[in-house]
mmCIF file of C-alpha atoms in Angstrom:
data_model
loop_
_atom_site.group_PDB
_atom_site.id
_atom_site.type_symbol
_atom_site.label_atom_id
_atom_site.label_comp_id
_atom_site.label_asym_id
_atom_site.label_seq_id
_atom_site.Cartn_x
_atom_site.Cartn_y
_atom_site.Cartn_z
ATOM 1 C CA UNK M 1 0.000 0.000 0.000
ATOM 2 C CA UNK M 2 1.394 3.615 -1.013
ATOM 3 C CA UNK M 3 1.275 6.497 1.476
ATOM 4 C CA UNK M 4 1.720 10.143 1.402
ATOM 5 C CA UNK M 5 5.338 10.014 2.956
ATOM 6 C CA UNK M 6 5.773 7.122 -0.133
ATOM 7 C CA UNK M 7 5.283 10.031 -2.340
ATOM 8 C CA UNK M 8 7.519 12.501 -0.212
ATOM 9 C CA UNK M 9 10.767 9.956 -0.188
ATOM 10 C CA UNK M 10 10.056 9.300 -4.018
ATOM 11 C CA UNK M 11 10.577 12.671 -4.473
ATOM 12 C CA UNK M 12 13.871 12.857 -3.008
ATOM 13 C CA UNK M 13 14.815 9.675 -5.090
ATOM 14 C CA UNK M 14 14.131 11.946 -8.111
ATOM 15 C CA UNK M 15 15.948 14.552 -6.997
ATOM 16 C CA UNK M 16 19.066 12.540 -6.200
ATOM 17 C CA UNK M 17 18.584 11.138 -10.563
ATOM 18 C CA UNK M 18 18.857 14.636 -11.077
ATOM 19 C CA UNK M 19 21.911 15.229 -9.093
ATOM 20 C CA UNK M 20 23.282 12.506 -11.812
ATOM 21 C CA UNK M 21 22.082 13.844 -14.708
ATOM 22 C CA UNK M 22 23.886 16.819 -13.449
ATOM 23 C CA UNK M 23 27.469 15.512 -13.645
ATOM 24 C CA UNK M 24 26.702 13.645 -16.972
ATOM 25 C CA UNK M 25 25.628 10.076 -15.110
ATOM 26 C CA UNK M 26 21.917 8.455 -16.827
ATOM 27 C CA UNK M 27 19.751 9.722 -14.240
ATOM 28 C CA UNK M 28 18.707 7.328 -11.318
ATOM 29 C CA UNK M 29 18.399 7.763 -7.778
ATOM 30 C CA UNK M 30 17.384 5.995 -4.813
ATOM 31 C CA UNK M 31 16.829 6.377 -1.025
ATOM 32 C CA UNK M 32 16.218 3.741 1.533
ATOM 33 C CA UNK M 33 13.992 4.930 4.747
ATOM 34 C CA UNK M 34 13.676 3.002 7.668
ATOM 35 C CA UNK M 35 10.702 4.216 10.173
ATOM 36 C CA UNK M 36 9.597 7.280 7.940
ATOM 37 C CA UNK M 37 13.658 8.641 8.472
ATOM 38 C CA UNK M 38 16.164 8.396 5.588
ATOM 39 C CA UNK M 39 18.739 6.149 6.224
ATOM 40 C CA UNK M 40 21.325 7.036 3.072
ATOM 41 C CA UNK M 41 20.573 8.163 -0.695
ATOM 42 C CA UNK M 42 22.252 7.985 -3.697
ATOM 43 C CA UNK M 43 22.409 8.338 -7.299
ATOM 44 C CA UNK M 44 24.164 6.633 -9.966
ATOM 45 C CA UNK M 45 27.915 6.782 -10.293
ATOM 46 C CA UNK M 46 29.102 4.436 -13.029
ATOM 47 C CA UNK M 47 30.989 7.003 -14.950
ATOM 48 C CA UNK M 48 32.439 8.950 -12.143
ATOM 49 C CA UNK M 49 33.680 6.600 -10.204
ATOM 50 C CA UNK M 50 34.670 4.056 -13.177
ATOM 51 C CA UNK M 51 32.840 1.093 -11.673
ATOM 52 C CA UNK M 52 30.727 -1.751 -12.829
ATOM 53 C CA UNK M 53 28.947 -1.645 -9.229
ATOM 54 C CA UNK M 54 28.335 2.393 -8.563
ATOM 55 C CA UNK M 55 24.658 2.041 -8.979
ATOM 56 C CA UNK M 56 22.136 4.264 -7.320
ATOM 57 C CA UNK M 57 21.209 1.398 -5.438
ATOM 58 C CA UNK M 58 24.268 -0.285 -4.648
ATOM 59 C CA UNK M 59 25.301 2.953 -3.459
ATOM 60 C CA UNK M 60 22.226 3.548 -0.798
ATOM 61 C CA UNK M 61 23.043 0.225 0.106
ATOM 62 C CA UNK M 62 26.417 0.385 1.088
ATOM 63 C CA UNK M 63 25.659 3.352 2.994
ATOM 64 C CA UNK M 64 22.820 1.641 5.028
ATOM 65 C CA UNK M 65 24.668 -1.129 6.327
ATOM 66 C CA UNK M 66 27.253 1.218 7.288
ATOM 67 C CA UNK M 67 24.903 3.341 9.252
ATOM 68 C CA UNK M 68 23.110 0.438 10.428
ATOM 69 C CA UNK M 69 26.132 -1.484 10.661
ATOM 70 C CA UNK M 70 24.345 -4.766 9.823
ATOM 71 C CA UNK M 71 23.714 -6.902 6.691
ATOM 72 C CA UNK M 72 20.264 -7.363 7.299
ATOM 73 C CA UNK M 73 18.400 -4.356 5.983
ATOM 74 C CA UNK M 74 14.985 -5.016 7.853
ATOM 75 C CA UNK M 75 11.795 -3.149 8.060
ATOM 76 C CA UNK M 76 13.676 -0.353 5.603
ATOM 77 C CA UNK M 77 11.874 0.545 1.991
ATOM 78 C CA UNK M 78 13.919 1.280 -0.728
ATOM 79 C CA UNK M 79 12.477 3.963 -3.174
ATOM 80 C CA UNK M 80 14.309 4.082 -6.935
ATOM 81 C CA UNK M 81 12.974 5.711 -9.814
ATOM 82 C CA UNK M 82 14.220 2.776 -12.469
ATOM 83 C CA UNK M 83 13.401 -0.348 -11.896
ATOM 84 C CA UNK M 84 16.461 -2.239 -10.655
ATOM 85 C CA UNK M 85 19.073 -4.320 -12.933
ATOM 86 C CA UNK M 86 19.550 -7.675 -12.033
ATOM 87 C CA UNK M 87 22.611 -7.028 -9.810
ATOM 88 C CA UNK M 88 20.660 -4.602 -8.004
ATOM 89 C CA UNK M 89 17.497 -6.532 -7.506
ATOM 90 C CA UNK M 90 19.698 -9.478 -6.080
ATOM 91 C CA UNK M 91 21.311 -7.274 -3.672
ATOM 92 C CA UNK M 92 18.073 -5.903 -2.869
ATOM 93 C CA UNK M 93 17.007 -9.496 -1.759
ATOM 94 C CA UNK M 94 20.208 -10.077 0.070
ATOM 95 C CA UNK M 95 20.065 -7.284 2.047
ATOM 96 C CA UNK M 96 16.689 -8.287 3.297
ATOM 97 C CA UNK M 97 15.142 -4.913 2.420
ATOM 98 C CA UNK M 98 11.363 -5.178 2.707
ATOM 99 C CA UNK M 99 9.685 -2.911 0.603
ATOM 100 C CA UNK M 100 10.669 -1.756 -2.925
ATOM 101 C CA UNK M 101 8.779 1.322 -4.488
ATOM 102 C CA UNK M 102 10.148 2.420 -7.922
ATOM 103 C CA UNK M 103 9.249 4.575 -10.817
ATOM 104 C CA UNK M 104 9.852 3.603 -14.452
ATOM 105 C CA UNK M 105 10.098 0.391 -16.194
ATOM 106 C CA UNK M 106 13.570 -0.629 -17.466
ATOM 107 C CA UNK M 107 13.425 -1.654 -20.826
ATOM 108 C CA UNK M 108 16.141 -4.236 -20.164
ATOM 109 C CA UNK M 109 14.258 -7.254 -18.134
ATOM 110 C CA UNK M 110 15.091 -7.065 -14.673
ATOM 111 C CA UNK M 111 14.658 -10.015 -12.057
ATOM 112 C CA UNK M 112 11.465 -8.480 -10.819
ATOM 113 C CA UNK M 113 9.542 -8.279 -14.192
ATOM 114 C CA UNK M 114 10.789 -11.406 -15.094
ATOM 115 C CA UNK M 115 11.756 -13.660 -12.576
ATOM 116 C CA UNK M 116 8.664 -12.656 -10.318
ATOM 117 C CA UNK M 117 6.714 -15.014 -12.056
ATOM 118 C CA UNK M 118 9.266 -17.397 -13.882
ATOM 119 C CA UNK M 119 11.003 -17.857 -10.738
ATOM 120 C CA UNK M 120 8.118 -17.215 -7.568
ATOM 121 C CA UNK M 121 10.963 -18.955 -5.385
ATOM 122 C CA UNK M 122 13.339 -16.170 -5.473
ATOM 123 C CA UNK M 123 11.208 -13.439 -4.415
ATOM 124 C CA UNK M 124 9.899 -13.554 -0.538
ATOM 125 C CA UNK M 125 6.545 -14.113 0.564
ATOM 126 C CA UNK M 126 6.883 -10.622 2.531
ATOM 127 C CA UNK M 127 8.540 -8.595 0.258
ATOM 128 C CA UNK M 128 6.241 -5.700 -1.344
ATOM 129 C CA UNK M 129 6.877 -4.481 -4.976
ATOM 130 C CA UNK M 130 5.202 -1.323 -5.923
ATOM 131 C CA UNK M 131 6.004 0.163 -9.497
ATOM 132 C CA UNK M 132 5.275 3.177 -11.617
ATOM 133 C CA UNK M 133 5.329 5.510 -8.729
ATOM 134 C CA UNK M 134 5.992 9.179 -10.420
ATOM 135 C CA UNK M 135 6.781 6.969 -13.420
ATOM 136 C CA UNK M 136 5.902 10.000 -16.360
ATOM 137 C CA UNK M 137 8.510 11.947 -14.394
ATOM 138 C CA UNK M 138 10.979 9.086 -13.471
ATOM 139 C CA UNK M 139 10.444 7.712 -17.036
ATOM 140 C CA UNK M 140 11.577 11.507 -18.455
ATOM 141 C CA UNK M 141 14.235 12.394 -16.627
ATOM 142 C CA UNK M 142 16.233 9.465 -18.360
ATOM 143 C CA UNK M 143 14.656 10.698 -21.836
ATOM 144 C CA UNK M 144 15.326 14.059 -21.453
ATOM 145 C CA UNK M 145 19.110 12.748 -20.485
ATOM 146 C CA UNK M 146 19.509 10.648 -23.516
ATOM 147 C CA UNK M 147 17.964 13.304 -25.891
ATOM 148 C CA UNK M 148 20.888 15.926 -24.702
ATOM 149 C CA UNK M 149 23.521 13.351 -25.668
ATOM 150 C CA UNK M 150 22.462 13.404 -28.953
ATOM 151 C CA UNK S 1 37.510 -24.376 -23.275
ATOM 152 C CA UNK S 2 39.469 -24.931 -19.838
ATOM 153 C CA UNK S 3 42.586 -24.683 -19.835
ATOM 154 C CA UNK S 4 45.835 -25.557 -17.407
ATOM 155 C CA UNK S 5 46.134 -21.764 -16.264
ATOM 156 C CA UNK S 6 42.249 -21.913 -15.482
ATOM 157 C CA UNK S 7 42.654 -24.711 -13.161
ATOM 158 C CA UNK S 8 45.893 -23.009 -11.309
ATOM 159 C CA UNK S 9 43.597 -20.045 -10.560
ATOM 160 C CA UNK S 10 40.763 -21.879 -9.734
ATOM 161 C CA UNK S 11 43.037 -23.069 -6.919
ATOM 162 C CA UNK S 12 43.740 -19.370 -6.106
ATOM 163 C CA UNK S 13 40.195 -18.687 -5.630
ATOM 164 C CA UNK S 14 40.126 -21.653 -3.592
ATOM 165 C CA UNK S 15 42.844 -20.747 -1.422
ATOM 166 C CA UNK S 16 40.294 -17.415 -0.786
ATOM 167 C CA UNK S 17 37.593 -19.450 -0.101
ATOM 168 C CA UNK S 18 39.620 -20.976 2.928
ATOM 169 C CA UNK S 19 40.751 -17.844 3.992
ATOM 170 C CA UNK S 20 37.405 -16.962 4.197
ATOM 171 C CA UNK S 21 36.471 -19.852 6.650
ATOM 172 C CA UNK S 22 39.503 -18.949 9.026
ATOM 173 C CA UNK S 23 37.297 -16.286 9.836
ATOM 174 C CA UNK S 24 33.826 -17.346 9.947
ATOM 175 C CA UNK S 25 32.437 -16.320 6.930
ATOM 176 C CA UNK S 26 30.730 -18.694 4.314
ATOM 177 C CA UNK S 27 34.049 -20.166 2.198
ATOM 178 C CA UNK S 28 33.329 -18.119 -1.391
ATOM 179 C CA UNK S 29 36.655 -16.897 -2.844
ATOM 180 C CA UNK S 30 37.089 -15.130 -5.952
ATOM 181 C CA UNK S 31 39.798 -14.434 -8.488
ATOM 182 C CA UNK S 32 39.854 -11.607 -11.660
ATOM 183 C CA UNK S 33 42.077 -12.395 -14.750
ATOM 184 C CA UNK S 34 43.544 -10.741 -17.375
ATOM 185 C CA UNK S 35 45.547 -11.698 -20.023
ATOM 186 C CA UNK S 36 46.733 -14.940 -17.311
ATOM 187 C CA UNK S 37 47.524 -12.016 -14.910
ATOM 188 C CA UNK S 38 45.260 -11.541 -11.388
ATOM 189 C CA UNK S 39 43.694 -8.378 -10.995
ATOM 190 C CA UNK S 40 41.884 -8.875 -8.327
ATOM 191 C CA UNK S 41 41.156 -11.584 -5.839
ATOM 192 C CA UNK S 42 38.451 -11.167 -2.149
ATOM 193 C CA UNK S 43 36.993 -13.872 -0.263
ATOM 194 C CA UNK S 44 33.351 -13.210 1.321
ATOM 195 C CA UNK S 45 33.091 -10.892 4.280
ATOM 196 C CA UNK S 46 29.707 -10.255 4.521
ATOM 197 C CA UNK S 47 29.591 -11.168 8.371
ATOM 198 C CA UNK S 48 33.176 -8.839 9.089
ATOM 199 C CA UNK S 49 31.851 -6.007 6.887
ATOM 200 C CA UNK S 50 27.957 -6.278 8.001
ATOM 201 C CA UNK S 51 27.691 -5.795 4.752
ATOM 202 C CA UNK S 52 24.854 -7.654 2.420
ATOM 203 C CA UNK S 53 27.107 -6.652 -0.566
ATOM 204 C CA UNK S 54 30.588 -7.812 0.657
ATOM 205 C CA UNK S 55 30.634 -11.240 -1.344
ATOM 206 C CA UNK S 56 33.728 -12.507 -2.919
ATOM 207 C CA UNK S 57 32.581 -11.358 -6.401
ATOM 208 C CA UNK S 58 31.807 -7.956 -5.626
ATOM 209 C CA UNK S 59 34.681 -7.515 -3.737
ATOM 210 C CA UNK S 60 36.663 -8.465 -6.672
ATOM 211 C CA UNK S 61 35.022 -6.595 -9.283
ATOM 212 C CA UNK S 62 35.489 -3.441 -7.280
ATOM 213 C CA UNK S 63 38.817 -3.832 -6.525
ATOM 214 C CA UNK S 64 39.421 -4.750 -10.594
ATOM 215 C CA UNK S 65 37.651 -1.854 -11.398
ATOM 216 C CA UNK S 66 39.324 0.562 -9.380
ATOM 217 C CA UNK S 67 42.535 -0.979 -10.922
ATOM 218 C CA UNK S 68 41.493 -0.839 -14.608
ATOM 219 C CA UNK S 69 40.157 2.383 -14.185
ATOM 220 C CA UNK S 70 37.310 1.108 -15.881
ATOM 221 C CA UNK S 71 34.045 -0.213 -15.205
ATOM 222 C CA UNK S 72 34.279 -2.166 -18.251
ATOM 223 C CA UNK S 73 36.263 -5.665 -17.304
ATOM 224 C CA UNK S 74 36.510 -6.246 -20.703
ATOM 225 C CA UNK S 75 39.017 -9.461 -21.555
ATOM 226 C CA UNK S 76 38.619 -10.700 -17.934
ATOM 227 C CA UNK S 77 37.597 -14.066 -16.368
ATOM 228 C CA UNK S 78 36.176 -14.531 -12.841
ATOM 229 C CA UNK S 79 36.664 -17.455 -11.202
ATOM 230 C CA UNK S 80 34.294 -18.286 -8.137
ATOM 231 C CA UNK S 81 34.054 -21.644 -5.718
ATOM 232 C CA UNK S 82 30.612 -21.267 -5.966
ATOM 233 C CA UNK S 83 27.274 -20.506 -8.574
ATOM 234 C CA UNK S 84 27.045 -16.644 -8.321
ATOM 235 C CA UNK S 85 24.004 -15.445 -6.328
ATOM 236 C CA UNK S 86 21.426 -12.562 -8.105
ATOM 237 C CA UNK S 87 23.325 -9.944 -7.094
ATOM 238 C CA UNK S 88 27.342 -11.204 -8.620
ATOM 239 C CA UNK S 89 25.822 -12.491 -11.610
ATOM 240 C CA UNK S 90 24.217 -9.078 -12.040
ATOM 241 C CA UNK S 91 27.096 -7.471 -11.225
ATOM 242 C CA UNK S 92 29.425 -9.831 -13.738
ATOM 243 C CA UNK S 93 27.088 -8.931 -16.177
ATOM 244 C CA UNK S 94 27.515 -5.060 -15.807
ATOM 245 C CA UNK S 95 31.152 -5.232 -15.744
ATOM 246 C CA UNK S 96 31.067 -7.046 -19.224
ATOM 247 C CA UNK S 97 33.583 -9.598 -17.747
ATOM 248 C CA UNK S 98 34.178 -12.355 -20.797
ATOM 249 C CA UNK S 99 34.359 -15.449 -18.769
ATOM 250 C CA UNK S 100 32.824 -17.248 -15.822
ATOM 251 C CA UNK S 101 34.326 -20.513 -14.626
ATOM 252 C CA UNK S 102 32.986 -21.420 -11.155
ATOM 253 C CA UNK S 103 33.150 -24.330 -9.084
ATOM 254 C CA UNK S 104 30.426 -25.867 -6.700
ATOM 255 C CA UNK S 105 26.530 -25.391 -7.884
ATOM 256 C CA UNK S 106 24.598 -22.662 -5.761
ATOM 257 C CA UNK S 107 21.493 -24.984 -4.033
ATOM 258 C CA UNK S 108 19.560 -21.705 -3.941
ATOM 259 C CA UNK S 109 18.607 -21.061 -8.093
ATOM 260 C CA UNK S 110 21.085 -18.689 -9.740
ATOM 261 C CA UNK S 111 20.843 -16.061 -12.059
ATOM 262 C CA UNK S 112 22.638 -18.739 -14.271
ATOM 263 C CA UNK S 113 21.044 -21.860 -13.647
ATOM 264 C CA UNK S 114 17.536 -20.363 -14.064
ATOM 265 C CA UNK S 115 17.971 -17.415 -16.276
ATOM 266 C CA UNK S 116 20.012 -19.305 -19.149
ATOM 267 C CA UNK S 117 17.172 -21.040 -20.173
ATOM 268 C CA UNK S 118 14.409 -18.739 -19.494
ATOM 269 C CA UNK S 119 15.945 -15.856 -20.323
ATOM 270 C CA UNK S 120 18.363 -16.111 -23.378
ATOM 271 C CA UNK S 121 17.969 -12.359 -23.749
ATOM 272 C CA UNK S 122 19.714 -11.253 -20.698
ATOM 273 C CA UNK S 123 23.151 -13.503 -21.003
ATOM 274 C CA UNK S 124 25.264 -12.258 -23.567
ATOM 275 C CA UNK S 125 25.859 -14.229 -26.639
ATOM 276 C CA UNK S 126 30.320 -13.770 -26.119
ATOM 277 C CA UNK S 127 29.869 -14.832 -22.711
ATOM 278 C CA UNK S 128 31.594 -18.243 -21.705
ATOM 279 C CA UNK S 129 29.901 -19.596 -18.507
ATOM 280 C CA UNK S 130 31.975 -23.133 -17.178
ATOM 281 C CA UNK S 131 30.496 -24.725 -14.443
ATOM 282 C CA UNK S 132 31.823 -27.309 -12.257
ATOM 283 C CA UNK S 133 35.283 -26.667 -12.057
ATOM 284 C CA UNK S 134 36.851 -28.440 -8.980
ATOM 285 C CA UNK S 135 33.451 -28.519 -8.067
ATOM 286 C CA UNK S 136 34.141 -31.518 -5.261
ATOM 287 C CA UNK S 137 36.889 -29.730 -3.715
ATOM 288 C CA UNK S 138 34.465 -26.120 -3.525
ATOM 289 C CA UNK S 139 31.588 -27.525 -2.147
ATOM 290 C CA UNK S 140 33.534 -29.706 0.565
ATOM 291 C CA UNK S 141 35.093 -26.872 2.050
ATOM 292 C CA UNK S 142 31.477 -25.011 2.323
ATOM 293 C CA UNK S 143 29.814 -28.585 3.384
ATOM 294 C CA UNK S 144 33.070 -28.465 6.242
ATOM 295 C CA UNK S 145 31.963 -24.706 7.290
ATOM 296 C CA UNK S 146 28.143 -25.095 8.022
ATOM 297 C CA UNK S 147 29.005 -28.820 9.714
ATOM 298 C CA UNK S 148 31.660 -27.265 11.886
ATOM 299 C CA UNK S 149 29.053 -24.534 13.430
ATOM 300 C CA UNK S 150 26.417 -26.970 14.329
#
């Protein structure tokens, strides 16, 4: 179920993609909240930092278990305006996270459009998937990025 | 095709694995090659880092990043004890690494196991995946780990 402060962290998700789309990086941002307070946020890196692994997500999660200084993720929501790549979806399940809200589609197939129903196993019983939030705006952010490159 | 030099660091990311169990942590080692030189080599620390993203893999494919300079692993071969999870095959994946040779099978479904078939689309056509490479020897030490802590 989406509330109001859904919306609010959402927001801040898309303004961390725009902090990327700032320094040339394809625009996507997430922020994982634990008890309505942000624990860390982030926005893709790839370019900057020259690594395979500096995704917006990856990124917010590192941070988290620093802060939390745990593995385990629990009762935290992450909020990302793309819908995670594979590696990020699997360390999204590893880290126990229980809530994922995110904005557009990926046109690449990620684990969650694809292996939610190929694969039921993989994804927990408790964890709740809620796409297209903000997805127009999520979704044109990364257009609007791509069109300038051109 | 395996070859000799495969097998010697296969028994390099072995060695990591053990190093792993000496303290505590689920034996996973892995090793980064390029052009038959090591780039990079980490054994799992998840539990030492409280860190849901500190596998062997990732560890590895940041540190081979950082010393590329690139988040392209282009020309590289991993070589894991054990079946990537989600999250390292993901991350393999992004870095564009050439080759996979790993030893022991994961019991939980892999990206690779399950995604091979199902998914053709998402595994690149140049990539080389070889399973079950001193696969006895890999899954022994991990059977030795989990029997010891009982």
């Amino acid at each position: 179920m989406l509330t109001n402060k859904d919306l609010e962290f959402m927001q801040i998700a898309l303004k961390e993609a725009k902090s990327a789309a700032k320094i040339g990086e394809i625009p996507v941002g997430a922020v994982i909240v634990k008890n309505n307070k942000i624990i860390s946020k982030a926005f893709n890196k790839r370019e900057t930092k020259k690594n395979a692994l500096a995704h917006a997500e990856i990124l917010a999660i590192n941070k988290a278990c620093k802060k939390l200084k745990s593995w385990r993720l629990l009762g935290c929501t992450i909020y990302i305006t793309l819908e995670p790549c594979i590696m990020c979806a699997g360390a999204i399940l590893n880290s126990k996270i229980e809530r994922i809200i995110y904005g557009a589609l990926s046109e690449k197939k990620s684990v969650f459009s694809s292996l939610k129903f190929l694969n039921k196993d993989l994804i927990p019983n408790n964890l709740e998937i809620i796409p297209n939030v903000y997805e127009k705006e999520c979704k044109f952010l990364i257009q609007k990025f791509f069109k300038s490159l051109r």
